[in-house]
């Protein structure tokens, strides 16, 4: 996995999360359907059935959003890596000669301020 591209890893992780999310949602749906079967009143049973249906709808929507986001991130990463690989290397910027004296001047000011105290 160390040699794998990160976009592939992102997609694999999203797939694992997607299946886990749907598995948990199905477990909860089955639980609500079981409670609906055990319910003594018709209204209570209908409410549990409605909760089971809503659970699956919400979980499916969340799983779709998760998958879409992961695909967008993976595509964006792959695109940026292709662009970075095709971009020519820029020439190194020359270091400023004034950079070092400015640092020395700042250190000297700090030293004078310490002595003044």
C-alpha positions as CSV (number, residue, x, y, z in Angstrom):
1,X,0.0,0.0,0.0
2,X,3.0,2.3,0.4
3,X,3.5,2.3,-3.4
4,X,-0.2,2.9,-4.1
5,X,-1.5,6.2,-5.3
6,X,-3.4,8.1,-2.7
7,X,-6.5,8.5,-4.9
8,X,-6.8,4.7,-5.0
9,X,-6.5,4.6,-1.2
10,X,-9.1,7.3,-0.8
11,X,-11.5,5.3,-3.0
12,X,-10.9,2.1,-1.1
13,X,-11.5,3.8,2.3
14,X,-14.7,5.4,1.0
15,X,-15.9,2.0,-0.2
16,X,-15.2,0.5,3.2
17,X,-17.1,3.3,4.9
18,X,-19.9,3.0,2.5
19,X,-20.4,-0.7,3.1
20,X,-20.1,-0.2,6.9
21,X,-22.6,2.5,6.9
22,X,-25.2,0.5,4.9
23,X,-24.6,-2.6,7.0
24,X,-25.3,-0.6,10.2
25,X,-28.4,1.0,8.6
26,X,-29.7,-2.5,7.6
27,X,-29.2,-3.7,11.2
28,X,-31.1,-0.8,12.6
29,X,-33.9,-1.2,10.0
30,X,-34.2,-4.9,10.9
31,X,-34.4,-3.9,14.6
32,X,-37.2,-1.4,13.9
33,X,-39.0,-4.0,11.8
34,X,-38.7,-6.5,14.6
35,X,-40.1,-4.0,17.1
36,X,-42.9,-3.3,14.6
37,X,-43.8,-7.0,14.5
38,X,-43.8,-7.2,18.3
39,X,-45.9,-4.1,18.7
40,X,-49.3,-4.6,20.2
41,X,-51.0,-1.6,18.6
42,X,-51.3,-0.9,14.9
43,X,-50.2,2.7,15.3
44,X,-47.1,1.7,17.2
45,X,-46.2,-0.9,14.5
46,X,-46.8,1.6,11.7
47,X,-44.5,4.1,13.5
48,X,-41.7,1.5,13.8
49,X,-42.1,0.6,10.1
50,X,-42.0,4.3,9.2
51,X,-38.8,4.7,11.3
52,X,-37.3,1.7,9.5
53,X,-38.0,3.1,6.1
54,X,-36.7,6.6,7.1
55,X,-33.5,5.0,8.5
56,X,-32.8,3.3,5.1
57,X,-33.6,6.5,3.2
58,X,-31.3,8.6,5.3
59,X,-28.5,6.1,5.3
60,X,-28.7,5.7,1.6
61,X,-28.5,9.4,1.1
62,X,-25.6,9.8,3.5
63,X,-23.8,6.9,1.7
64,X,-24.3,8.5,-1.7
65,X,-22.9,11.9,-0.4
66,X,-19.9,10.1,1.2
67,X,-19.1,8.3,-2.0
68,X,-19.5,11.4,-4.1
69,X,-17.3,13.4,-1.8
70,X,-14.6,10.7,-1.8
71,X,-14.7,10.5,-5.6
72,X,-14.4,14.3,-5.9
73,X,-11.4,14.3,-3.5
74,X,-9.7,11.4,-5.3
75,X,-10.2,13.0,-8.7
76,X,-8.9,16.3,-7.5
77,X,-5.8,14.7,-6.0
78,X,-5.1,12.7,-9.2
79,X,-5.6,15.8,-11.3
80,X,-3.2,17.9,-9.1
81,X,-0.6,15.1,-9.3
82,X,-0.8,15.0,-13.1
83,X,-0.5,18.8,-13.3
84,X,2.5,18.8,-10.8
85,X,4.2,16.0,-12.8
86,X,3.7,17.9,-16.1
87,X,4.8,21.3,-14.8
88,X,8.5,22.1,-15.7
89,X,10.8,22.7,-12.8
90,X,11.2,26.4,-12.1
91,X,14.7,27.9,-11.7
92,X,15.8,28.4,-8.1
93,X,15.3,32.0,-6.9
94,X,18.6,33.6,-5.9
95,X,18.9,34.3,-2.2
96,X,18.8,37.9,-1.3
97,X,22.1,39.3,-0.1
98,X,20.3,41.7,2.2
99,X,18.7,38.9,4.1
100,X,21.6,38.2,6.3
101,X,22.4,41.8,7.4
102,X,18.7,42.3,8.3
103,X,18.9,39.3,10.6
104,X,22.1,40.6,12.3
105,X,20.6,44.1,12.7
106,X,17.5,42.6,14.4
107,X,19.7,40.6,16.8
108,X,21.7,43.6,17.6
109,X,18.5,45.6,18.4
110,X,17.3,42.8,20.7
111,X,20.7,42.7,22.5
112,X,20.7,46.5,23.0
113,X,17.1,46.3,24.4
114,X,18.2,43.6,26.9
115,X,21.2,45.7,28.1
116,X,19.0,48.8,28.5
117,X,16.7,46.9,30.9
